[in-house]
Every structure is written in structure tokens, then in C-alpha cells.
PDB file of C-alpha atoms in Angstrom:
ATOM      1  CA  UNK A   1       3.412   9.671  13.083  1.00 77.00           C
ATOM      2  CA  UNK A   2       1.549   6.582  12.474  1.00 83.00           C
ATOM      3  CA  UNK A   3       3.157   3.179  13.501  1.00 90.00           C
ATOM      4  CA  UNK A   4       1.220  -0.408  12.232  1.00 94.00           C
ATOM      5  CA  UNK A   5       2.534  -3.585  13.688  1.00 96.00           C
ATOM      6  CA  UNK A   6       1.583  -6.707  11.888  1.00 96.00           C
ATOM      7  CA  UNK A   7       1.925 -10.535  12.915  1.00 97.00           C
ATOM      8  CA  UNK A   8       2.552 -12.794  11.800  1.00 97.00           C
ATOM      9  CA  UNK A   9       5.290 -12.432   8.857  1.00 95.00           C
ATOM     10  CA  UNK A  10       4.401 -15.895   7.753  1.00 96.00           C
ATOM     11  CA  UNK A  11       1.690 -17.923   8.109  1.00 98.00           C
ATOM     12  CA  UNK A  12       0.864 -21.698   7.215  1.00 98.00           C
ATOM     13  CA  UNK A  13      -2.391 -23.408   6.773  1.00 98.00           C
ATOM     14  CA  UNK A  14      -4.077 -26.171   5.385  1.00 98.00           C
ATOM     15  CA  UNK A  15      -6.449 -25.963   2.717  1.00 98.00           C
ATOM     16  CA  UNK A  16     -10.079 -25.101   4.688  1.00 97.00           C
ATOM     17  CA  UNK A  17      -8.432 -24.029   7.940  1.00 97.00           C
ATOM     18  CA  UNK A  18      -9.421 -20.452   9.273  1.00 98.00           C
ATOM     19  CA  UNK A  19      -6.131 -17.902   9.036  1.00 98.00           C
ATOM     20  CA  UNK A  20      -6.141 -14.954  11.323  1.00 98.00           C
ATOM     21  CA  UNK A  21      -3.673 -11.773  10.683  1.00 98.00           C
ATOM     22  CA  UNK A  22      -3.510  -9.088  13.351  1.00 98.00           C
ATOM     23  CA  UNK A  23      -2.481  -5.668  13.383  1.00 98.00           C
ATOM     24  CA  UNK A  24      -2.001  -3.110  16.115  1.00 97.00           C
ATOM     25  CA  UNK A  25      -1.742   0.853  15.314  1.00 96.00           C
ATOM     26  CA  UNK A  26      -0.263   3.570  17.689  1.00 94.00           C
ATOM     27  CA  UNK A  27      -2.371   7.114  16.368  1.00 90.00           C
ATOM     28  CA  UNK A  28      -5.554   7.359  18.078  1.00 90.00           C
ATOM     29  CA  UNK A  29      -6.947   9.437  15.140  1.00 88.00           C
ATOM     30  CA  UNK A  30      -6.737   6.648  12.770  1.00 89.00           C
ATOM     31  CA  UNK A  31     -10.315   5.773  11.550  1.00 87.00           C
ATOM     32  CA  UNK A  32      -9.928   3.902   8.362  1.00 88.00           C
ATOM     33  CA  UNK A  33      -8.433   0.455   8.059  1.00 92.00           C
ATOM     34  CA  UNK A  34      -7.622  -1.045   4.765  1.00 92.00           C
ATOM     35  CA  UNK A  35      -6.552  -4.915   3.833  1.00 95.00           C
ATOM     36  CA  UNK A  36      -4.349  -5.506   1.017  1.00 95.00           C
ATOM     37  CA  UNK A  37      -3.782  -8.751  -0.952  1.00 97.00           C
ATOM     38  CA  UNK A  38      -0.473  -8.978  -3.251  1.00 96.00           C
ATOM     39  CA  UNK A  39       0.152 -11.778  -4.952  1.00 94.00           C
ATOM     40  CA  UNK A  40       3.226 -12.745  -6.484  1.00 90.00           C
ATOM     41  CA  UNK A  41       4.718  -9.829  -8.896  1.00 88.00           C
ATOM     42  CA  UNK A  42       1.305  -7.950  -8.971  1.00 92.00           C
ATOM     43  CA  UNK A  43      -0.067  -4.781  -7.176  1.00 94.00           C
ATOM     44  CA  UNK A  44      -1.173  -4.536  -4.215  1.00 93.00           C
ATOM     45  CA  UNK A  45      -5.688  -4.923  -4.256  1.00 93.00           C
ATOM     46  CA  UNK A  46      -7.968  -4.196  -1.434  1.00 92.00           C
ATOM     47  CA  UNK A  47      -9.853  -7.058  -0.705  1.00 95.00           C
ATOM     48  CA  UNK A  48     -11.987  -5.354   2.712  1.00 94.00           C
ATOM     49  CA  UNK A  49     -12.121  -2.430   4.729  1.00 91.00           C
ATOM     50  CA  UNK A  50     -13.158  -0.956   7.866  1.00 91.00           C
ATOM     51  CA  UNK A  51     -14.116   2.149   9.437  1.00 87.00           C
ATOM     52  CA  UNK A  52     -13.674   3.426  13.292  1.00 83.00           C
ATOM     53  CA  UNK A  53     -17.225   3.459  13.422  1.00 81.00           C
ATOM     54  CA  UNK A  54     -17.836  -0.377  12.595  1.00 81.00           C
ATOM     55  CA  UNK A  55     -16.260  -2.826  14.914  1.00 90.00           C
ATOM     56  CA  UNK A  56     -16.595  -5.972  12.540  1.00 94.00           C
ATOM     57  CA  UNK A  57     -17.337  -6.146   8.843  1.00 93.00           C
ATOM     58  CA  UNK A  58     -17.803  -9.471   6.573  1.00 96.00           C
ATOM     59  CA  UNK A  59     -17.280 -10.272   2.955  1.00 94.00           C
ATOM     60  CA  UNK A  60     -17.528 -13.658   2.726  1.00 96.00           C
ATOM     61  CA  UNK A  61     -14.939 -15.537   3.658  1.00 97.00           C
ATOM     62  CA  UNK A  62     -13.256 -12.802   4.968  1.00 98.00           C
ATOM     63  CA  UNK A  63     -14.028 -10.595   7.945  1.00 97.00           C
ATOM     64  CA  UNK A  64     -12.079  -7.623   9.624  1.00 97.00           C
ATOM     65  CA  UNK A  65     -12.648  -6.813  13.034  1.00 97.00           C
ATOM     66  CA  UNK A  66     -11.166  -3.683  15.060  1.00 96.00           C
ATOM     67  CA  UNK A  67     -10.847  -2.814  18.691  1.00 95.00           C
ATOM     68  CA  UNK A  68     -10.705   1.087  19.045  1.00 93.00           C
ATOM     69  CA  UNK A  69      -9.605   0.352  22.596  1.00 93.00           C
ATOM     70  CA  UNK A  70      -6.545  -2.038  22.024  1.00 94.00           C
ATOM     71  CA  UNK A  71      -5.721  -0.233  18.830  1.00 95.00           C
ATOM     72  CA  UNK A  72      -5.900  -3.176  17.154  1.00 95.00           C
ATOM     73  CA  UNK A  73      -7.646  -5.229  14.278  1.00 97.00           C
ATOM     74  CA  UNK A  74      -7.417  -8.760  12.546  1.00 98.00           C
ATOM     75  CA  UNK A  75      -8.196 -10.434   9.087  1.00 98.00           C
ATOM     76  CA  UNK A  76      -9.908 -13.179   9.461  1.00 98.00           C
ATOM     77  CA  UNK A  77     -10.312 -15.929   6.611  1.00 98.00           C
ATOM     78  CA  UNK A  78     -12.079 -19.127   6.686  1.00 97.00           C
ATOM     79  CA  UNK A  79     -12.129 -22.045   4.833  1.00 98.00           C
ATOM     80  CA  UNK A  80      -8.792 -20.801   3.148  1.00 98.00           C
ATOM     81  CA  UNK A  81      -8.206 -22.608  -0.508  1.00 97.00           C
ATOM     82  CA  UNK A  82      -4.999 -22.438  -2.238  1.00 96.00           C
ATOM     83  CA  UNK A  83      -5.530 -19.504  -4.346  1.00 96.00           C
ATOM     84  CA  UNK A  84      -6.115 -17.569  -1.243  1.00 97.00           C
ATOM     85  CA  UNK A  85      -1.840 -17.716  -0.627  1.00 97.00           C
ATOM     86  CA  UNK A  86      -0.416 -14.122  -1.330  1.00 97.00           C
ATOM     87  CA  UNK A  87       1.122 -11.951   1.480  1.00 96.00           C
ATOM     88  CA  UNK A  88      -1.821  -9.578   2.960  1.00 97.00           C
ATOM     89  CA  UNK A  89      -0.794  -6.022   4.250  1.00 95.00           C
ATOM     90  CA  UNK A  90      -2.789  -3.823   6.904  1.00 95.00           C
ATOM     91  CA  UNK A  91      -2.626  -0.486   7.017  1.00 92.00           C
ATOM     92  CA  UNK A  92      -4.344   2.893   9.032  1.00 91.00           C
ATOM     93  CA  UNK A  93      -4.968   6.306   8.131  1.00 85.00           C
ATOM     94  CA  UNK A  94      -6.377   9.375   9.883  1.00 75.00           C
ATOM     95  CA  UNK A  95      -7.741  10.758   6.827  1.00 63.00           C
ATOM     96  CA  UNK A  96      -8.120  14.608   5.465  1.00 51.00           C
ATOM     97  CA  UNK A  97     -10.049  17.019   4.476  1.00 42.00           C
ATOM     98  CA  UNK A  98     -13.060  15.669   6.710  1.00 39.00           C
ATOM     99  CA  UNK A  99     -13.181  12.665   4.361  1.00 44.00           C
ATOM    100  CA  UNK A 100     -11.860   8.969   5.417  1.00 42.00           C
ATOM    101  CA  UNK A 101      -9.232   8.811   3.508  1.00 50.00           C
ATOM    102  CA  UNK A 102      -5.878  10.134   3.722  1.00 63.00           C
ATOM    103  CA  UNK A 103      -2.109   9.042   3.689  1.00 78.00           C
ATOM    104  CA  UNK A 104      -1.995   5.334   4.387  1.00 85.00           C
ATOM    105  CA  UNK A 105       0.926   3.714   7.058  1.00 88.00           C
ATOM    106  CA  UNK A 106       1.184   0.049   6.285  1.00 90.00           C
ATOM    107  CA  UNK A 107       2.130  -3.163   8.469  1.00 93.00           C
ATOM    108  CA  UNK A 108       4.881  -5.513   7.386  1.00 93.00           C
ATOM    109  CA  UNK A 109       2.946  -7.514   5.596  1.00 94.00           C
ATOM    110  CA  UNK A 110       2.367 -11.581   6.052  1.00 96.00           C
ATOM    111  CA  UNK A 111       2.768 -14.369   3.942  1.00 96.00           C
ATOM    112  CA  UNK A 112       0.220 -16.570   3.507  1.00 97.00           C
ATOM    113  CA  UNK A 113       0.478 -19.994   2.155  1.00 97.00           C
ATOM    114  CA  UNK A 114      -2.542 -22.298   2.050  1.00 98.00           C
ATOM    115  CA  UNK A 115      -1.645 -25.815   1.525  1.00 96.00           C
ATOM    116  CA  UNK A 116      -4.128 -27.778  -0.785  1.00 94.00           C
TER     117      UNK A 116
ATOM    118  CA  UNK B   1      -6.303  -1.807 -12.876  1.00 51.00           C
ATOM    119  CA  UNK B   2      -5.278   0.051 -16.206  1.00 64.00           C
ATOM    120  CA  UNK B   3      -6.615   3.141 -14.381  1.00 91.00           C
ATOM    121  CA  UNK B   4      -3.632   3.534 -12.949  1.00 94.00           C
ATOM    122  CA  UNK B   5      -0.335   3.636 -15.181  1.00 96.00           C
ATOM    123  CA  UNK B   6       3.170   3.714 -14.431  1.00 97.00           C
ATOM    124  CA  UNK B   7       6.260   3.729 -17.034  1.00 97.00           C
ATOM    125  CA  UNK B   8       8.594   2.175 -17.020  1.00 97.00           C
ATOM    126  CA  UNK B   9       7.656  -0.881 -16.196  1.00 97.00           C
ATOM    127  CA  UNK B  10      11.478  -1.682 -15.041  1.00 97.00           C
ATOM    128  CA  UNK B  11      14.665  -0.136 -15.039  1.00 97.00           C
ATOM    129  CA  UNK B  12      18.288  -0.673 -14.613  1.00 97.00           C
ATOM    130  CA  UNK B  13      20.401   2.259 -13.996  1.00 96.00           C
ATOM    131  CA  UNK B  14      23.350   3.217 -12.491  1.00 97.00           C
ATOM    132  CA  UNK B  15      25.107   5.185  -9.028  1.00 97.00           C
ATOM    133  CA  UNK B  16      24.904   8.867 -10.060  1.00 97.00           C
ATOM    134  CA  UNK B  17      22.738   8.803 -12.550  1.00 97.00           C
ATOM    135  CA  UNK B  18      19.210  10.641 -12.788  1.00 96.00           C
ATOM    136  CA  UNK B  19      15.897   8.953 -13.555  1.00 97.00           C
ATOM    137  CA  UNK B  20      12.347   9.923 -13.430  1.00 98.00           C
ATOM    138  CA  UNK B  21       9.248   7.420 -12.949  1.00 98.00           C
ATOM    139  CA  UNK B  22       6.366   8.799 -14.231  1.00 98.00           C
ATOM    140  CA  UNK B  23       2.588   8.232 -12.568  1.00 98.00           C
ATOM    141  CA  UNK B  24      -0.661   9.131 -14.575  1.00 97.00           C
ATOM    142  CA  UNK B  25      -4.077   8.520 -13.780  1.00 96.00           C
ATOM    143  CA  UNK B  26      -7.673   8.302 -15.495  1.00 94.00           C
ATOM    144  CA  UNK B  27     -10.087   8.109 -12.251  1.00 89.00           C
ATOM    145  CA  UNK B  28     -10.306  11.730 -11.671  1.00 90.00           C
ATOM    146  CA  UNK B  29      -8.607  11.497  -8.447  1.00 89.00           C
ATOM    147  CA  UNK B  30      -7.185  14.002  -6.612  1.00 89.00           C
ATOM    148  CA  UNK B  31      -5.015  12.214  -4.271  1.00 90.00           C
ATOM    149  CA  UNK B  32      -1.838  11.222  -5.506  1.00 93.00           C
ATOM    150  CA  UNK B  33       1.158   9.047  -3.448  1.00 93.00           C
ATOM    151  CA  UNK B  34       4.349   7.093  -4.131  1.00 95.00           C
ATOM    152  CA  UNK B  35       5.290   4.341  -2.175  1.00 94.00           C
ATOM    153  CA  UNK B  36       8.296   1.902  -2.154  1.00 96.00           C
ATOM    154  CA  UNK B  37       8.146  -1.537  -1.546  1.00 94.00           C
ATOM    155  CA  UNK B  38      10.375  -3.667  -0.096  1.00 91.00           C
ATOM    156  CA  UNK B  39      11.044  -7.252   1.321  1.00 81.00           C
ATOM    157  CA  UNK B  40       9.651  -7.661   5.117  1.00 76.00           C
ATOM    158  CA  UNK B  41       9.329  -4.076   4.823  1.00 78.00           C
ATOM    159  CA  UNK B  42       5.629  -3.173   3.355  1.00 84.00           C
ATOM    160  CA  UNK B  43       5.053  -0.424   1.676  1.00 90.00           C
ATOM    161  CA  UNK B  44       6.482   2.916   3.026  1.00 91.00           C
ATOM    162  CA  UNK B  45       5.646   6.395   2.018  1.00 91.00           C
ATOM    163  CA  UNK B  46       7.648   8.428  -0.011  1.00 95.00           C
ATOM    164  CA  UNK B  47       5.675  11.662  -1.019  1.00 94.00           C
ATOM    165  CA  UNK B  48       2.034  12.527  -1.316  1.00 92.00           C
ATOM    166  CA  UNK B  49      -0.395  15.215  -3.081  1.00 92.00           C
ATOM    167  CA  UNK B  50      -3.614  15.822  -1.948  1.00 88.00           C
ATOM    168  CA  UNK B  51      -4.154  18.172  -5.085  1.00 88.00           C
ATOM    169  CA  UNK B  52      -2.217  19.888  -7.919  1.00 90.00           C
ATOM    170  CA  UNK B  53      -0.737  22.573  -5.904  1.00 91.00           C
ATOM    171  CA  UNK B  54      -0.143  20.522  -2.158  1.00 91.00           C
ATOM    172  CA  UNK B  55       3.179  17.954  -2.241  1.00 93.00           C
ATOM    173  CA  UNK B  56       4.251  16.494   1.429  1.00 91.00           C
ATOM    174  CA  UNK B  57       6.788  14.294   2.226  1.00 92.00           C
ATOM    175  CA  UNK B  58       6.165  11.216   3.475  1.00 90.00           C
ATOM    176  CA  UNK B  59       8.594   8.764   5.792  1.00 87.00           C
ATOM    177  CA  UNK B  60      11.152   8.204   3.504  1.00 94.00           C
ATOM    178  CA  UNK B  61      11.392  11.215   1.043  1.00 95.00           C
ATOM    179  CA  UNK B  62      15.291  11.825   1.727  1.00 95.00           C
ATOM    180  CA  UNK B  63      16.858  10.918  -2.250  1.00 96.00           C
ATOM    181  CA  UNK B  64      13.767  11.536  -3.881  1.00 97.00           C
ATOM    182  CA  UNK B  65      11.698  14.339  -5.556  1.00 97.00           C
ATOM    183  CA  UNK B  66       8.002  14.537  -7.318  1.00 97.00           C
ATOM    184  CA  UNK B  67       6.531  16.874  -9.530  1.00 97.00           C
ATOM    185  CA  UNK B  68       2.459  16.937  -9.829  1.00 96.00           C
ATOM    186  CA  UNK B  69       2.287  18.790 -13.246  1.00 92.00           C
ATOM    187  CA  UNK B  70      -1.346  17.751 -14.004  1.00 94.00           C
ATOM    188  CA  UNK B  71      -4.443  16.131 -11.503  1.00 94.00           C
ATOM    189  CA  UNK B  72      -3.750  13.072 -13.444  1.00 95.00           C
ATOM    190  CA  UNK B  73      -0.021  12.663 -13.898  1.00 97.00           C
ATOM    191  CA  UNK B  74       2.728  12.394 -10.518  1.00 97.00           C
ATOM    192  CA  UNK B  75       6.653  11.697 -11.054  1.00 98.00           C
ATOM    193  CA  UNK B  76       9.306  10.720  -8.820  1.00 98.00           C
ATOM    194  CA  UNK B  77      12.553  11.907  -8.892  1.00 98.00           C
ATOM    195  CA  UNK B  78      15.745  10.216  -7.894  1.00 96.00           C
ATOM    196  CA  UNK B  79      18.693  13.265  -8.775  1.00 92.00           C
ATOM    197  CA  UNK B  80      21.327  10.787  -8.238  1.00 96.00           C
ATOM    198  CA  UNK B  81      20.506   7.162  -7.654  1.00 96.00           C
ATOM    199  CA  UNK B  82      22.351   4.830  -5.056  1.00 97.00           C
ATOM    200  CA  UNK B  83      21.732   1.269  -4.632  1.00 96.00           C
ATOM    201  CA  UNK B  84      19.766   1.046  -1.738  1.00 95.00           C
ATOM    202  CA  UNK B  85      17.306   2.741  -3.984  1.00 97.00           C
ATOM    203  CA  UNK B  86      16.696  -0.512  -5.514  1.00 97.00           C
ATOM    204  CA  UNK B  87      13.101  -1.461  -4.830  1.00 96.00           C
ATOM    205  CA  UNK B  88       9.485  -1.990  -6.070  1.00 96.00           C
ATOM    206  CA  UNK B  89       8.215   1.272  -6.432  1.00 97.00           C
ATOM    207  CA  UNK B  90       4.384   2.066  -6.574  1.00 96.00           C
ATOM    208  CA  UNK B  91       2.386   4.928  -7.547  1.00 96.00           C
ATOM    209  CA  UNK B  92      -1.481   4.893  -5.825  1.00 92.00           C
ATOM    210  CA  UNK B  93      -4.392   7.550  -5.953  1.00 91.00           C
ATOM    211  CA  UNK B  94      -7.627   7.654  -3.909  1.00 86.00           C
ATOM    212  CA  UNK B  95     -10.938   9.317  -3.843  1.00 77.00           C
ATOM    213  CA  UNK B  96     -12.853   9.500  -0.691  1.00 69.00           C
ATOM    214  CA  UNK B  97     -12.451   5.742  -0.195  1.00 66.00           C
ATOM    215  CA  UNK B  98      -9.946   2.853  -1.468  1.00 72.00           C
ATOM    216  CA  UNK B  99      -6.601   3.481  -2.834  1.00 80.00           C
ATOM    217  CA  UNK B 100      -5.682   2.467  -6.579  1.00 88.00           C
ATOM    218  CA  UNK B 101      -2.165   1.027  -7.015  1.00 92.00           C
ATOM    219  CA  UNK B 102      -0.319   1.272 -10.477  1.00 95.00           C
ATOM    220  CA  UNK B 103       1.292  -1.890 -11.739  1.00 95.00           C
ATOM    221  CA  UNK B 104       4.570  -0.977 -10.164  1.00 96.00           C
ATOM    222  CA  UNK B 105       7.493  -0.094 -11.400  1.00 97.00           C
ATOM    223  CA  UNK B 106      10.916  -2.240 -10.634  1.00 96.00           C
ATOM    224  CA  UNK B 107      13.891  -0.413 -10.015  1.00 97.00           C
ATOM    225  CA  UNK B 108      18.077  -1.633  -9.481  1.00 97.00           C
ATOM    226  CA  UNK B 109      20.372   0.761  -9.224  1.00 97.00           C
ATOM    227  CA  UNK B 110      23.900  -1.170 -10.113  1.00 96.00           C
TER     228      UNK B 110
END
């Protein structure tokens, strides 16, 4: 099955500093690549995702990339304020049923604290 | 997102003893999933349902049971709880795109 490394488990950053979050995967059929923000004692919200077809999306202030080759993607957030700190999960999927979405295998998950 | 309810909220129980968590949904989804949560750990798969008549286990589904009685409603079972049951459990659905997490339900098992 599906394996998703993420790194790192915590993360520290000054308010307006760029954060980066990287996750590798191990099934090559994986083709859809959520990112997950929790914050404290609330469920888990997508905040961006990507698909196998798209090597770099933006939102903003945040930005996914993904390297088919290497298996692996990042999160990338700039100019991080305060309200930003939450821990931020990856995940992969290979999807069903010819759509994109199927079961979901998550990363670890990192902490993120922004310091104002 | 009230979309997606779970009940109850939290729960103390004890070793041995049965207890249901109960999943129900009002985006018309078809995909179905409960996932436990916890620390360092992310979120790992328990069981999932493509539809009313498909269930599959997902990586951790030893301990646990569903039941998808409607589209919009998916339980989990624990028949006879331990501690290292104790977790954050969630319940999620998904269309063709994003996945929809229920407020979570908190579990300890004493």
C-alpha cells in the first residue's frame, strides 16, 4: 500500500518568514495530493491541492509543488503570520472509479508555529 | 462544516465494553471513511465505503467494525474496547474531489 513520509515534525518561524513542508510518497499510481491544516482541537480543513497532472499550484500565500519523478511534493508558505501556526498534514491517493479521489494515506503531520 | 456530523462528541468508556460512533452526512456523498488520529501519528485509516453496499478495510481495521445502513449515515464499531483504542477518531466523506471531516469524536477507553 501507500506509504507518505513527511518532514519536518516541527517547524519554527518568525512572523513573515517563508515555511516549507515536504512530503515523499512510495505508490506510483498516486495522482491526487491533498494539504490539511488542523488547528488546535478542530478538524482537519484542506487548505490546497494538487493533481499528477499539475506540477505547481498557488493560492496565495500558499503553493504546492510535486515532482512525479522523486515522488515527492512540498507546501510552501510565505510571509507566514501567527494565525498561520497549526500542524499541516499531506497526504496521496490513487483514486477510484476513474475519478481523483479515493482512499487517502496521510504523512505524520508537522507543527507549525509562527512567531509574531 | 455542519455537513458532516458525528455523535458523540466524547466518550469515556471502559475495557470490555461495546460502543458505537455514529457518522451521518448531508452532502450527498457517496464515499464514506473513518480515520483515527493520533499524536505524531496522522491520521490512519480504519475502514472505508465507496457506496452503500462496498465496506473495505483500511490499515488499521483489527478491533473495529462499521455498518453503512444509509448513503448518509457510517458507524464504527469497537465490540470490546481496550485502551490503546483511545484516540481522536474522525469520520470524512468525499465526492469526486476534497474530503469533508466531521468534528471528531474523542475517545478513552479507561
Amino acid at each position: 500500500g501507500e506509504n507518505v513520509e513527511q518532514h519536518p515534525s516541527t517547524l519554527s518561524v518568525q512572523e513573515g518568514d517563508s515555511a516549507v513542508i515536504k512530503c515523499t510518497y512510495s505508490d506510483s499510481a498516486s495522482n491526487y495530493f491533498p494539504w490539511y491544516k488542523q488547528e488546535l482541537g478542530k478538524r482537519p480543513q484542506l487548505i490546497i491541492d494538487i493533481r499528477s497532472n499539475v506540477g505547481e499550484k498557488k493560492d496565495q500565500r500558499i503553493a504546492v509543488t510535486l515532482n512525479k519523478t522523486a515522488k515527492h511534493f512540498s507546501l510552501h508558505i510565505t510571509e507566514t503570520q501567527p494565525e498561520d501556526s497549526a500542524v499541516y498534514f499531506c497526504a496521496a491517493s490513487s483514486g477510484a472509479g476513474g475519478t481523483s479521489y479515493g482512499k487517502l494515506t496521510f504523512g505524520q503531520g508537522t507543527i507549525l508555529t509562527v512567531h509574531p | 462544516d455542519a455537513d458532516v456530523t458525528q455523535t458523540p462528541r466524547n466518550r469515556i468508556t471502559k475495557t470490555g465494553k461495546r460502543i458505537m460512533l455514529e457518522c451521518s452526512q448531508t452532502k450527498g456523498h457517496d464515499r464514506m471513511y473513518w480515520y483515527r488520529q493520533d499524536p505524531g501519528l496522522g491520521l490512519r485509516l480504519i475502514y472505508y465505503s465507496f457506496d452503500v453496499k462496498d465496506i473495505n478495510k483500511g490499515e488499521i481495521s483489527d478491533g473495529y467494525s462499521v455498518s453503512r445502513q444509509a448513503q448518509a449515515k457510517f458507524s464504527l464499531s469497537l465490540e470490546s474496547a481496550i485502551p490503546n483504542q483511545t484516540a481522536l477518531y474522525f469520520c470524512a466523506t468525499s465526492g469526486d474531489s476534497e474530503g469533508f471531516f466531521g468534528p471528531g469524536t474523542r475517545l478513552t477507553v479507561l
